PDB file of C-alpha atoms and ligand atoms in Angstrom:
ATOM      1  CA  UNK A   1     -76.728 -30.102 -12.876  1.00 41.00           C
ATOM      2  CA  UNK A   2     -74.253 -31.200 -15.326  1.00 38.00           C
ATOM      3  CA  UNK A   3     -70.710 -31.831 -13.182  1.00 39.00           C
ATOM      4  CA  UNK A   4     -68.299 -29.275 -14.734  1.00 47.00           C
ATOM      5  CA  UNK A   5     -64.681 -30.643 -15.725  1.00 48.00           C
ATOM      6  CA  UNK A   6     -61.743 -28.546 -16.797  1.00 47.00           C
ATOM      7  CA  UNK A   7     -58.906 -29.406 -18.925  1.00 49.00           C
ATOM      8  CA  UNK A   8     -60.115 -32.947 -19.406  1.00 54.00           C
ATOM      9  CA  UNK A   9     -57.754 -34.191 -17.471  1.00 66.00           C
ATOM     10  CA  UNK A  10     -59.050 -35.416 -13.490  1.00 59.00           C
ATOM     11  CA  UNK A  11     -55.986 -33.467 -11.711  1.00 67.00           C
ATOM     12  CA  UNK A  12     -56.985 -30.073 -13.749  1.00 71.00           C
ATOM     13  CA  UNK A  13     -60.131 -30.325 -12.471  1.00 70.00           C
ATOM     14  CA  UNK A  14     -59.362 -31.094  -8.510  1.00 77.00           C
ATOM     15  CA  UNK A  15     -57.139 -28.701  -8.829  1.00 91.00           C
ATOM     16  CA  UNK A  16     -59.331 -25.897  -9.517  1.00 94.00           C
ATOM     17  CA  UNK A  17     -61.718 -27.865  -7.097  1.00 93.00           C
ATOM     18  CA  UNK A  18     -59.380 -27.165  -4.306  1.00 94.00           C
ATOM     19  CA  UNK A  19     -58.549 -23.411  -4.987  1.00 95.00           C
ATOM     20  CA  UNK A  20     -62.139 -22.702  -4.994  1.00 96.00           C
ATOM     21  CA  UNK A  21     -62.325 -24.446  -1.656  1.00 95.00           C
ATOM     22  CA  UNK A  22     -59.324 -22.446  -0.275  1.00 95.00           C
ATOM     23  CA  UNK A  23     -61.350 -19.019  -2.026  1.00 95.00           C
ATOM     24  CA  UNK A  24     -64.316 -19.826  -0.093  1.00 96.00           C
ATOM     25  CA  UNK A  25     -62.259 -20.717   3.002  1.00 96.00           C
ATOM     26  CA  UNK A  26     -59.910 -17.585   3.151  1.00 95.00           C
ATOM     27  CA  UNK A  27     -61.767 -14.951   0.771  1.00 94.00           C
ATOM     28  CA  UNK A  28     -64.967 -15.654   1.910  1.00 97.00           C
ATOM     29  CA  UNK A  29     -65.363 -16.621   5.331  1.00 97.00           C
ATOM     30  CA  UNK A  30     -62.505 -15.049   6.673  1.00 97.00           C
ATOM     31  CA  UNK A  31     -63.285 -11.957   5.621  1.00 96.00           C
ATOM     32  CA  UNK A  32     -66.198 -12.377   6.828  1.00 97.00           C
ATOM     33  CA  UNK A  33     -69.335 -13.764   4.784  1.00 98.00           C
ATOM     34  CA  UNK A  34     -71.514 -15.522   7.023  1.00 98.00           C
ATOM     35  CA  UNK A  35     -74.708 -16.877   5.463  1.00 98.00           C
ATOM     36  CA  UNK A  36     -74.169 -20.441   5.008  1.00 98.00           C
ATOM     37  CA  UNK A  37     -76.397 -20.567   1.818  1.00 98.00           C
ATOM     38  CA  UNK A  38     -74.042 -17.967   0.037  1.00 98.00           C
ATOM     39  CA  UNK A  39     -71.312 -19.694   0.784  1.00 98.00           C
ATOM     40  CA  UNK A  40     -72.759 -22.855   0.052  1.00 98.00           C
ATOM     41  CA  UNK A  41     -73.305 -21.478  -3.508  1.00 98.00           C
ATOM     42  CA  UNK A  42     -69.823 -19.889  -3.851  1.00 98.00           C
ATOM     43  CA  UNK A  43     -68.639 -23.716  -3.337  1.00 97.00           C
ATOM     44  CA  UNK A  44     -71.025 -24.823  -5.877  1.00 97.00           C
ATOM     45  CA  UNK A  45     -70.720 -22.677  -9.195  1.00 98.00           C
ATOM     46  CA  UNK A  46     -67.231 -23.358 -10.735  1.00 97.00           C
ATOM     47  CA  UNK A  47     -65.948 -20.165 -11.967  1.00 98.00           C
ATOM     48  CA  UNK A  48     -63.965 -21.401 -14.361  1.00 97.00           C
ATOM     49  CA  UNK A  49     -66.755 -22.061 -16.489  1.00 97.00           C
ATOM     50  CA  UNK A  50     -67.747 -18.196 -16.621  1.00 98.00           C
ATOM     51  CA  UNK A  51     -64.538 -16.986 -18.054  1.00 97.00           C
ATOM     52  CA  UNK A  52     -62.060 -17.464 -20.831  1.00 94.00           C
ATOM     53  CA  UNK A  53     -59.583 -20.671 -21.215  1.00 92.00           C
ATOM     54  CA  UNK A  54     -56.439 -18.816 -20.838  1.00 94.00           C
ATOM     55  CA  UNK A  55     -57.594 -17.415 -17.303  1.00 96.00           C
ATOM     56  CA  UNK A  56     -58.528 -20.454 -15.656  1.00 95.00           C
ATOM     57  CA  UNK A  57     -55.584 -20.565 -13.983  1.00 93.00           C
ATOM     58  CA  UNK A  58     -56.675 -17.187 -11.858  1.00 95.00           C
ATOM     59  CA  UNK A  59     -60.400 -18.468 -11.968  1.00 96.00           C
ATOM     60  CA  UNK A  60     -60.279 -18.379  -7.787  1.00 96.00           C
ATOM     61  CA  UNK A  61     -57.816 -15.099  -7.535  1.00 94.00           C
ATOM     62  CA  UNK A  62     -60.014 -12.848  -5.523  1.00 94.00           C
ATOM     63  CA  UNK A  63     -60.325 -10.390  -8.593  1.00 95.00           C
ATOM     64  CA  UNK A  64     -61.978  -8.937 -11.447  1.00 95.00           C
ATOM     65  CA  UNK A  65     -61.485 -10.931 -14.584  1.00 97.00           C
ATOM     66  CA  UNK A  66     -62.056  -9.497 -18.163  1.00 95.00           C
ATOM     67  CA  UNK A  67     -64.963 -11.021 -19.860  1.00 95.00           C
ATOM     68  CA  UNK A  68     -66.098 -10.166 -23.512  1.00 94.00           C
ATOM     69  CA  UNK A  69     -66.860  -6.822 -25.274  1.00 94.00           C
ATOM     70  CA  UNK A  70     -64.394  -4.948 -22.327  1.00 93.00           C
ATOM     71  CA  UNK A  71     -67.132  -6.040 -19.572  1.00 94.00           C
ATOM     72  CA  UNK A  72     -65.734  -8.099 -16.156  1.00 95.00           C
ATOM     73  CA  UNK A  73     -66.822 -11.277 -14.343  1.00 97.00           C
ATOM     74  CA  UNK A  74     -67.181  -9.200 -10.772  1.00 95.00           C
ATOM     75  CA  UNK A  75     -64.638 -10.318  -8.075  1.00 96.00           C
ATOM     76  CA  UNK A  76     -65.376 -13.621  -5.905  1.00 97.00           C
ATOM     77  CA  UNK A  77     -65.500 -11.733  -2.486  1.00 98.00           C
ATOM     78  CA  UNK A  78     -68.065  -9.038  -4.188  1.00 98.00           C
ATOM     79  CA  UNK A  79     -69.983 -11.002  -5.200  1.00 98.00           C
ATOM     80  CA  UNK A  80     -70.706 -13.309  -1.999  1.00 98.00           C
ATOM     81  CA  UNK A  81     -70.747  -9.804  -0.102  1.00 98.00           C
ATOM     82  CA  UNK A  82     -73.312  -8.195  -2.446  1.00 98.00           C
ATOM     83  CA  UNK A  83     -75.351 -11.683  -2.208  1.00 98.00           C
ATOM     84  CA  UNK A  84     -75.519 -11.831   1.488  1.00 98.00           C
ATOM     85  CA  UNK A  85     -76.469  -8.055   1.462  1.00 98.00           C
ATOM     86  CA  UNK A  86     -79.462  -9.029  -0.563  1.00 98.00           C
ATOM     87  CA  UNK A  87     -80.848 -11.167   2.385  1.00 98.00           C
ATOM     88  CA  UNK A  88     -82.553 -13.838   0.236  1.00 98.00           C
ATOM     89  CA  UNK A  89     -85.318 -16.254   1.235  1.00 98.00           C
ATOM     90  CA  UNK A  90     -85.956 -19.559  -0.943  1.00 98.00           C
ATOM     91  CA  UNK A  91     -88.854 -18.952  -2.695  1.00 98.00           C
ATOM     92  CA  UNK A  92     -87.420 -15.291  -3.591  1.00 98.00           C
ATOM     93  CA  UNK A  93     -87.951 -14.117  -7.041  1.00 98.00           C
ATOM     94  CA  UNK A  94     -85.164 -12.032  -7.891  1.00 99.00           C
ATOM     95  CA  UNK A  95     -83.633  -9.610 -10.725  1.00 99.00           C
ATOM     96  CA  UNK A  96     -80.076  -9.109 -11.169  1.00 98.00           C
ATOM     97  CA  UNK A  97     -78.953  -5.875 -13.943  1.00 98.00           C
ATOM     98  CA  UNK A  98     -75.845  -6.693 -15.750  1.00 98.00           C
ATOM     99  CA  UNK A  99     -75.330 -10.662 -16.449  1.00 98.00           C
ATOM    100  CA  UNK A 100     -71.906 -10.196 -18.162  1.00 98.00           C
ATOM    101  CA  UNK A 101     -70.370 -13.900 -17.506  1.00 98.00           C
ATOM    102  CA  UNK A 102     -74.095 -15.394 -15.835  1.00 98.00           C
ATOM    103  CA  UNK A 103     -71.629 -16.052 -12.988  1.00 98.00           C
ATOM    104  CA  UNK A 104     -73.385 -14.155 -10.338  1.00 98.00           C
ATOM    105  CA  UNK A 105     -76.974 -15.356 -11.884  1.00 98.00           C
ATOM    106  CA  UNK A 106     -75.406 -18.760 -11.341  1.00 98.00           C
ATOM    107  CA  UNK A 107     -74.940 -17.897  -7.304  1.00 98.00           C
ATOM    108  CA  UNK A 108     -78.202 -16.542  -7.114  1.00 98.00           C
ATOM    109  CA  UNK A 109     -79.701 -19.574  -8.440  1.00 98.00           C
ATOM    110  CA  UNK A 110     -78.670 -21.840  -6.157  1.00 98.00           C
ATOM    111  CA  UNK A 111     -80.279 -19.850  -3.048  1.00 98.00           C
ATOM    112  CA  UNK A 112     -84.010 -18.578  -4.594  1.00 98.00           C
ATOM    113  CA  UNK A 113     -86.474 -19.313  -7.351  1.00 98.00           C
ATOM    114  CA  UNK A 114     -86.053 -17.413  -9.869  1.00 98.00           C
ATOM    115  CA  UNK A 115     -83.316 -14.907 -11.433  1.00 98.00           C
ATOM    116  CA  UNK A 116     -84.186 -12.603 -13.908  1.00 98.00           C
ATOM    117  CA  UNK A 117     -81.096 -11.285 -15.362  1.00 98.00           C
ATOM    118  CA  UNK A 118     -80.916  -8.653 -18.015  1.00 98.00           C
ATOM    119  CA  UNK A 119     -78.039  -7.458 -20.223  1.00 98.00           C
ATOM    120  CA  UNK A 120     -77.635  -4.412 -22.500  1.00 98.00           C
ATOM    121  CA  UNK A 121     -75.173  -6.155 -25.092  1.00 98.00           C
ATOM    122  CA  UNK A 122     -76.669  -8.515 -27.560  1.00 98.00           C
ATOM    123  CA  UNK A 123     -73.209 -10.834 -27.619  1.00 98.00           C
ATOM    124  CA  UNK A 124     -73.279 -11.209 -23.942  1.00 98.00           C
ATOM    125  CA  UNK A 125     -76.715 -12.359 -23.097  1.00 98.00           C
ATOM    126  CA  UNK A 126     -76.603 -14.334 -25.642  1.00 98.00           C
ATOM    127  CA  UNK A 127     -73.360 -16.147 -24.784  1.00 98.00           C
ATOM    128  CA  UNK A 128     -74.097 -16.454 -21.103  1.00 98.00           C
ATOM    129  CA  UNK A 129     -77.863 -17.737 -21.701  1.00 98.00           C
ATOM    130  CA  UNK A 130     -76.137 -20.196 -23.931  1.00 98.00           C
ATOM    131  CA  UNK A 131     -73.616 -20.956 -21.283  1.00 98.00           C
ATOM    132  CA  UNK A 132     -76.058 -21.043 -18.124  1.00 98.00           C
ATOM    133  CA  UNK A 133     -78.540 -23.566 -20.499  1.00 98.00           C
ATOM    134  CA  UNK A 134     -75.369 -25.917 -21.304  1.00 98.00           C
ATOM    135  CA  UNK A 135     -74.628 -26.059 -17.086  1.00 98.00           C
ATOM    136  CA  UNK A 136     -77.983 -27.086 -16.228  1.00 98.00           C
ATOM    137  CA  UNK A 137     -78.984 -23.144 -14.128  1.00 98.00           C
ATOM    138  CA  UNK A 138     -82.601 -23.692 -15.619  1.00 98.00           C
ATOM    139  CA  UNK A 139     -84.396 -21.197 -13.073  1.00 98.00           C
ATOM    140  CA  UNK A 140     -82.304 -18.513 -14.411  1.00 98.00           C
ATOM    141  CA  UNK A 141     -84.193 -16.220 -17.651  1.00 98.00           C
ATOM    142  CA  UNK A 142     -81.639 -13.904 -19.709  1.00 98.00           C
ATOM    143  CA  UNK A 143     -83.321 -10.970 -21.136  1.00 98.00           C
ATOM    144  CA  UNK A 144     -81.790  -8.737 -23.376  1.00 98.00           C
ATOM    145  CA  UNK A 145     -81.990  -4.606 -22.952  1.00 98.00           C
ATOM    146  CA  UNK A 146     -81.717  -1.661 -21.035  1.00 98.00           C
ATOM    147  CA  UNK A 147     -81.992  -3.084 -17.454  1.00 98.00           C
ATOM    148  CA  UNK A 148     -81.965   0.492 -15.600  1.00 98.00           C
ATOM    149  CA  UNK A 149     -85.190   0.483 -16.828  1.00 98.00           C
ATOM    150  CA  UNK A 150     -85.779  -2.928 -14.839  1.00 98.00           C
ATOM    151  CA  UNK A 151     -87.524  -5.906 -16.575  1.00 98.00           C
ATOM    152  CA  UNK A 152     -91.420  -5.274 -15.701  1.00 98.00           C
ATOM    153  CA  UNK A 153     -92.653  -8.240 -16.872  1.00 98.00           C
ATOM    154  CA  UNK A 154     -91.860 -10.175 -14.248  1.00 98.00           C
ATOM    155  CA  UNK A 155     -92.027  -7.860 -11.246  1.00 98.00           C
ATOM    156  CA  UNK A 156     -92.513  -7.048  -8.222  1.00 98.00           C
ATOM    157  CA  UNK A 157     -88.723  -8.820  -7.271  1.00 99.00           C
ATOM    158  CA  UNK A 158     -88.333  -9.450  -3.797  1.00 98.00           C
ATOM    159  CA  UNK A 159     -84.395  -8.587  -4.452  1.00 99.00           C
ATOM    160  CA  UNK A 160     -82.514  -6.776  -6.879  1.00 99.00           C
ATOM    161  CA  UNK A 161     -78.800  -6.608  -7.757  1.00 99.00           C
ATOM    162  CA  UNK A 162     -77.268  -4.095  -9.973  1.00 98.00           C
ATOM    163  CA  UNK A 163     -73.618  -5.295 -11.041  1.00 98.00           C
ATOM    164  CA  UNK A 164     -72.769  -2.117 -12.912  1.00 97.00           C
ATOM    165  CA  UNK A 165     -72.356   1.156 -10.998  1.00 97.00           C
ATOM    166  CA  UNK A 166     -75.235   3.835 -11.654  1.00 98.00           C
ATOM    167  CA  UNK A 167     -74.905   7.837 -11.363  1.00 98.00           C
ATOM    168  CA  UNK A 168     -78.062   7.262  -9.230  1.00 97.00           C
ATOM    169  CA  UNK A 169     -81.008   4.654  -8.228  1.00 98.00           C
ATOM    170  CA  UNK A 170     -82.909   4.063 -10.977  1.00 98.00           C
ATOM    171  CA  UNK A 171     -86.509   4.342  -9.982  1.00 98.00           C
ATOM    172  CA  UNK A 172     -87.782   2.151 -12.177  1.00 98.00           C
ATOM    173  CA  UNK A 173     -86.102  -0.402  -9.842  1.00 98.00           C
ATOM    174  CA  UNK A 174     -87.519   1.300  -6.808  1.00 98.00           C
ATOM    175  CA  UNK A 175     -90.917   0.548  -8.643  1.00 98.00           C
ATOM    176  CA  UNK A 176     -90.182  -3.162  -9.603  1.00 98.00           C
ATOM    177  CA  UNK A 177     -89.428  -4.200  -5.812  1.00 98.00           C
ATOM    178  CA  UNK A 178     -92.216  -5.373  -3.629  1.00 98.00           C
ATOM    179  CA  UNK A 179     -92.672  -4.211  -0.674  1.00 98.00           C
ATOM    180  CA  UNK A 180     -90.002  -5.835   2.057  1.00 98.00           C
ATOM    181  CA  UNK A 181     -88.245  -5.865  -0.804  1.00 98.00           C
ATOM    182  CA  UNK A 182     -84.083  -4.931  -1.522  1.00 98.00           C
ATOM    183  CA  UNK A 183     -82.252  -3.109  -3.855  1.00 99.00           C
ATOM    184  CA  UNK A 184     -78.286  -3.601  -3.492  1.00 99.00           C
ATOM    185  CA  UNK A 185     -76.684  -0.793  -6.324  1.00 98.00           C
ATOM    186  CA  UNK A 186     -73.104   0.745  -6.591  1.00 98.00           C
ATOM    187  CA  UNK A 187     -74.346   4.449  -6.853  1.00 98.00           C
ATOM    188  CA  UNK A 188     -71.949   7.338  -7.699  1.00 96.00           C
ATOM    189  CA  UNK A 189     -71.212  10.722  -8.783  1.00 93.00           C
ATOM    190  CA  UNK A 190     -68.516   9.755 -10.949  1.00 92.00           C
ATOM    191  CA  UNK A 191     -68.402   6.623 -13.508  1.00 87.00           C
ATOM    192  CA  UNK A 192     -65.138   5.206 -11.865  1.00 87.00           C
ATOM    193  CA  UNK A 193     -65.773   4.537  -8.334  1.00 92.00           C
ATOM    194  CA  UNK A 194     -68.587   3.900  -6.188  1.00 97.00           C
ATOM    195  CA  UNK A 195     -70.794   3.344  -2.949  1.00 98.00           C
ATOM    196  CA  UNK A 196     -72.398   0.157  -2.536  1.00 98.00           C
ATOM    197  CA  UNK A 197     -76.071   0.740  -1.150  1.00 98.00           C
ATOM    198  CA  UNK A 198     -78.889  -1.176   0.048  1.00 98.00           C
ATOM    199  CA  UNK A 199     -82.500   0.183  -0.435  1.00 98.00           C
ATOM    200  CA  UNK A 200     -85.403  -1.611   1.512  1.00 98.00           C
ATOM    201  CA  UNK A 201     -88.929  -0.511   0.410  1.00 98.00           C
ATOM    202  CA  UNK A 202     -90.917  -0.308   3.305  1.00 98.00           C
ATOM    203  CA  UNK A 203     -94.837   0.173   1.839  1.00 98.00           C
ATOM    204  CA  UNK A 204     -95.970   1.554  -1.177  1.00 97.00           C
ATOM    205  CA  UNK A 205     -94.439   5.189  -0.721  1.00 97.00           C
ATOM    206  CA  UNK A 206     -91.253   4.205   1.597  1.00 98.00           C
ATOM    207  CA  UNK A 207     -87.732   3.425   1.308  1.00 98.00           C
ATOM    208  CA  UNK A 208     -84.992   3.109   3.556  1.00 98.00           C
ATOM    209  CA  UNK A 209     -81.403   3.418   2.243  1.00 98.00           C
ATOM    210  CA  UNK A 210     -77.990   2.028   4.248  1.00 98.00           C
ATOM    211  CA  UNK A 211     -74.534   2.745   3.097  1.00 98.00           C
ATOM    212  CA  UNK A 212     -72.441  -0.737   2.652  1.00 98.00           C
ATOM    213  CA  UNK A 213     -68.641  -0.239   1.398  1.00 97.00           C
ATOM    214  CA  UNK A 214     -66.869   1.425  -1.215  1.00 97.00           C
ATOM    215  CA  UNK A 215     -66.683  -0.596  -4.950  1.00 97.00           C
ATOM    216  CA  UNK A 216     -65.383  -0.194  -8.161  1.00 95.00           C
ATOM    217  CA  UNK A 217     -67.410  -1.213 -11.178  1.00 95.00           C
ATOM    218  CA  UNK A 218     -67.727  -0.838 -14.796  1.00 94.00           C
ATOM    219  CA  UNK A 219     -70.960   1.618 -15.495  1.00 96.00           C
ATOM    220  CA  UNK A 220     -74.480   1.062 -16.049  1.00 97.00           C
ATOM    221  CA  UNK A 221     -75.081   2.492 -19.506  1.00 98.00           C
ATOM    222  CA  UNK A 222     -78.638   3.375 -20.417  1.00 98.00           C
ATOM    223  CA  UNK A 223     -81.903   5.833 -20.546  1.00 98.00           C
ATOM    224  CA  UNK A 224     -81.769   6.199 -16.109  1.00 98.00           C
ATOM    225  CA  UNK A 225     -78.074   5.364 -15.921  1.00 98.00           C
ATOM    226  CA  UNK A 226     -74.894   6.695 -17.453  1.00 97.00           C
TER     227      UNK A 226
HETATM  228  N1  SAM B   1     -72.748 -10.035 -12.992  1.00 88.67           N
HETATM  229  C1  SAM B   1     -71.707 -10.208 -13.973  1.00 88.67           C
HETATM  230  C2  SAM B   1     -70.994 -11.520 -13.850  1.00 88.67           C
HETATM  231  O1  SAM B   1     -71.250 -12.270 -12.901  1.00 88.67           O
HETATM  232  O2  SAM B   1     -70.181 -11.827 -14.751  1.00 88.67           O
HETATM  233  C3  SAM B   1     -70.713  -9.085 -13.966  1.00 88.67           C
HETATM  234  C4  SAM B   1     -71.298  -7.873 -14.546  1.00 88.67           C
HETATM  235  S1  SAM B   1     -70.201  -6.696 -15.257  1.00 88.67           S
HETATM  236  C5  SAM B   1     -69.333  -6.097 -13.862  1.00 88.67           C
HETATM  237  C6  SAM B   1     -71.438  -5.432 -15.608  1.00 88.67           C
HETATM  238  C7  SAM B   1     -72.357  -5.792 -16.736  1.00 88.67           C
HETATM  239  O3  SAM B   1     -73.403  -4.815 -16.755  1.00 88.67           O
HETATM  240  C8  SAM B   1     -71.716  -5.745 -18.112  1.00 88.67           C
HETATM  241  O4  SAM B   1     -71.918  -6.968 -18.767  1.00 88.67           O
HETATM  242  C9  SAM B   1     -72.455  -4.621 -18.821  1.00 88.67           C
HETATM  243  O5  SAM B   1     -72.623  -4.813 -20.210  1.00 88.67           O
HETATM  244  C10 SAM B   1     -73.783  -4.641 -18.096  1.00 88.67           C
HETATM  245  N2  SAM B   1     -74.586  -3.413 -18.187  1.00 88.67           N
HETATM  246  C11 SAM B   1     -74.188  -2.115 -18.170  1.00 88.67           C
HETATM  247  N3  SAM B   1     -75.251  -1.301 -18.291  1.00 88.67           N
HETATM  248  C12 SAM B   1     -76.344  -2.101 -18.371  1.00 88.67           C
HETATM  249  C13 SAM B   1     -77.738  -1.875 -18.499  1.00 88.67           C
HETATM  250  N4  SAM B   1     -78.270  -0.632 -18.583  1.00 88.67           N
HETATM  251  N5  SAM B   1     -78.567  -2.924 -18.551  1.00 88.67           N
HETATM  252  C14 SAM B   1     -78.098  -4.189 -18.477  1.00 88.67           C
HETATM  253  N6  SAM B   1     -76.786  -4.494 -18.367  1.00 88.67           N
HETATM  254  C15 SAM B   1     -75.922  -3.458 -18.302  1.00 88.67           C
END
């Protein structure tokens, strides 16, 4: 992995090293993320490199930052929660809806396989496959299109993460996971708010749903979304 540097200068750079160790520390574990390989990951993916030069300095707030095209890079603690929810193994091939920075993809990577990540805007996949090739994240694939219609290719996924919140669960993504397989999605009624879900298959015909936490995220736009 190529070592990330900010600024150019050594002090810009261990400073941004220490407020994501003080993110991890107080956004993370104390508010409770546990798995030691999420947080491991969190520690490992600088930020900073995911977003625009003239927010570095709130690269580690524990917030949404705007990205291109009016999309967001997903808040720290959201992403580490929606990560442990996924309850990923190694060897787990997984597909994540929504790239937007490749920041999340970036997490993922450094816990399973594979990511699969697809994005509905042409400028964004293309600037965050750009961006995850120039770090060195070479087991994750950007695809570009309608991801609430999955990516079939590639499936069955033993995981699945939706970063954009849907009306309802797409089922082509009920389709695409394998069995023992999860599906963590911000489903809701209304485009502005929603309820962050997990959906296990259980066999072929079976699914079991749990209710996580309230979330707020931009929509998923497409043919079984908004
Ligand atoms: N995971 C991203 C990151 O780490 O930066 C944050 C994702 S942002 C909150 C949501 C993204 O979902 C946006 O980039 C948006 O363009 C994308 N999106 C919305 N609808 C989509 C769809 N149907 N298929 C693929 N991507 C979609």
């Amino acid at each position: 992995m190529t070592p990330w540097r900010v600024g150019g200068t050594p002090d810009a750079a261990g400073s941004l090293e220490r407020r994501r160790d003080i993110m991890v520390r107080e956004h993370l574990a104390g508010r409770g993320i546990r798995s030691q390989a999420v947080i491991r990951a969190m520690e490992e993916v600088p930020r900073e490199a995911f977003i625009p030069e003239q927010l570095w300095e709130h690269a580690y707030d524990d917030n949404p930052l705007p990205i291109d095209e009016g999309q967001t890079i997903s808040q720290p603690y959201i992403v580490a929660y929606m990560t442990e929810a996924l309850e990923l193994g190694v060897s787990d091939r997984v597909l994540e809806i929504g790239t937007g920075s490749g920041y999340a993809a970036a997490v993922l990577s450094r816990i399973v396989a594979t990511v699969h990540s697809v994005e509905r805007l042409e400028g964004l996949a293309r600037s965050a496959r750009e961006r995850l090739d120039r770090l060195g994240y070479s087991n994750v694939l950007v695809h570009e299109g309608d991801g609430t219609l999955g990516w079939p290719e590639h499936a069955p996924y033993d995981a699945i993460v939706v970063t954009a919140g849907a009306p309802r669960v797409p089922p082509p993504l009920l389709h695409q996971l394998a069995i023992g397989g999860r599906l963590v999605i911000p489903v809701g009624p209304v485009p502005e708010f929603q309820l962050l879900v997990r959906v296990r298959r259980l066999n072929e015909d079976e699914y079991r749903t749990e209710e996580l936490c309230g979330v707020r995220f931009v929509p998923l736009i497409g043919a079984k979304g908004w």
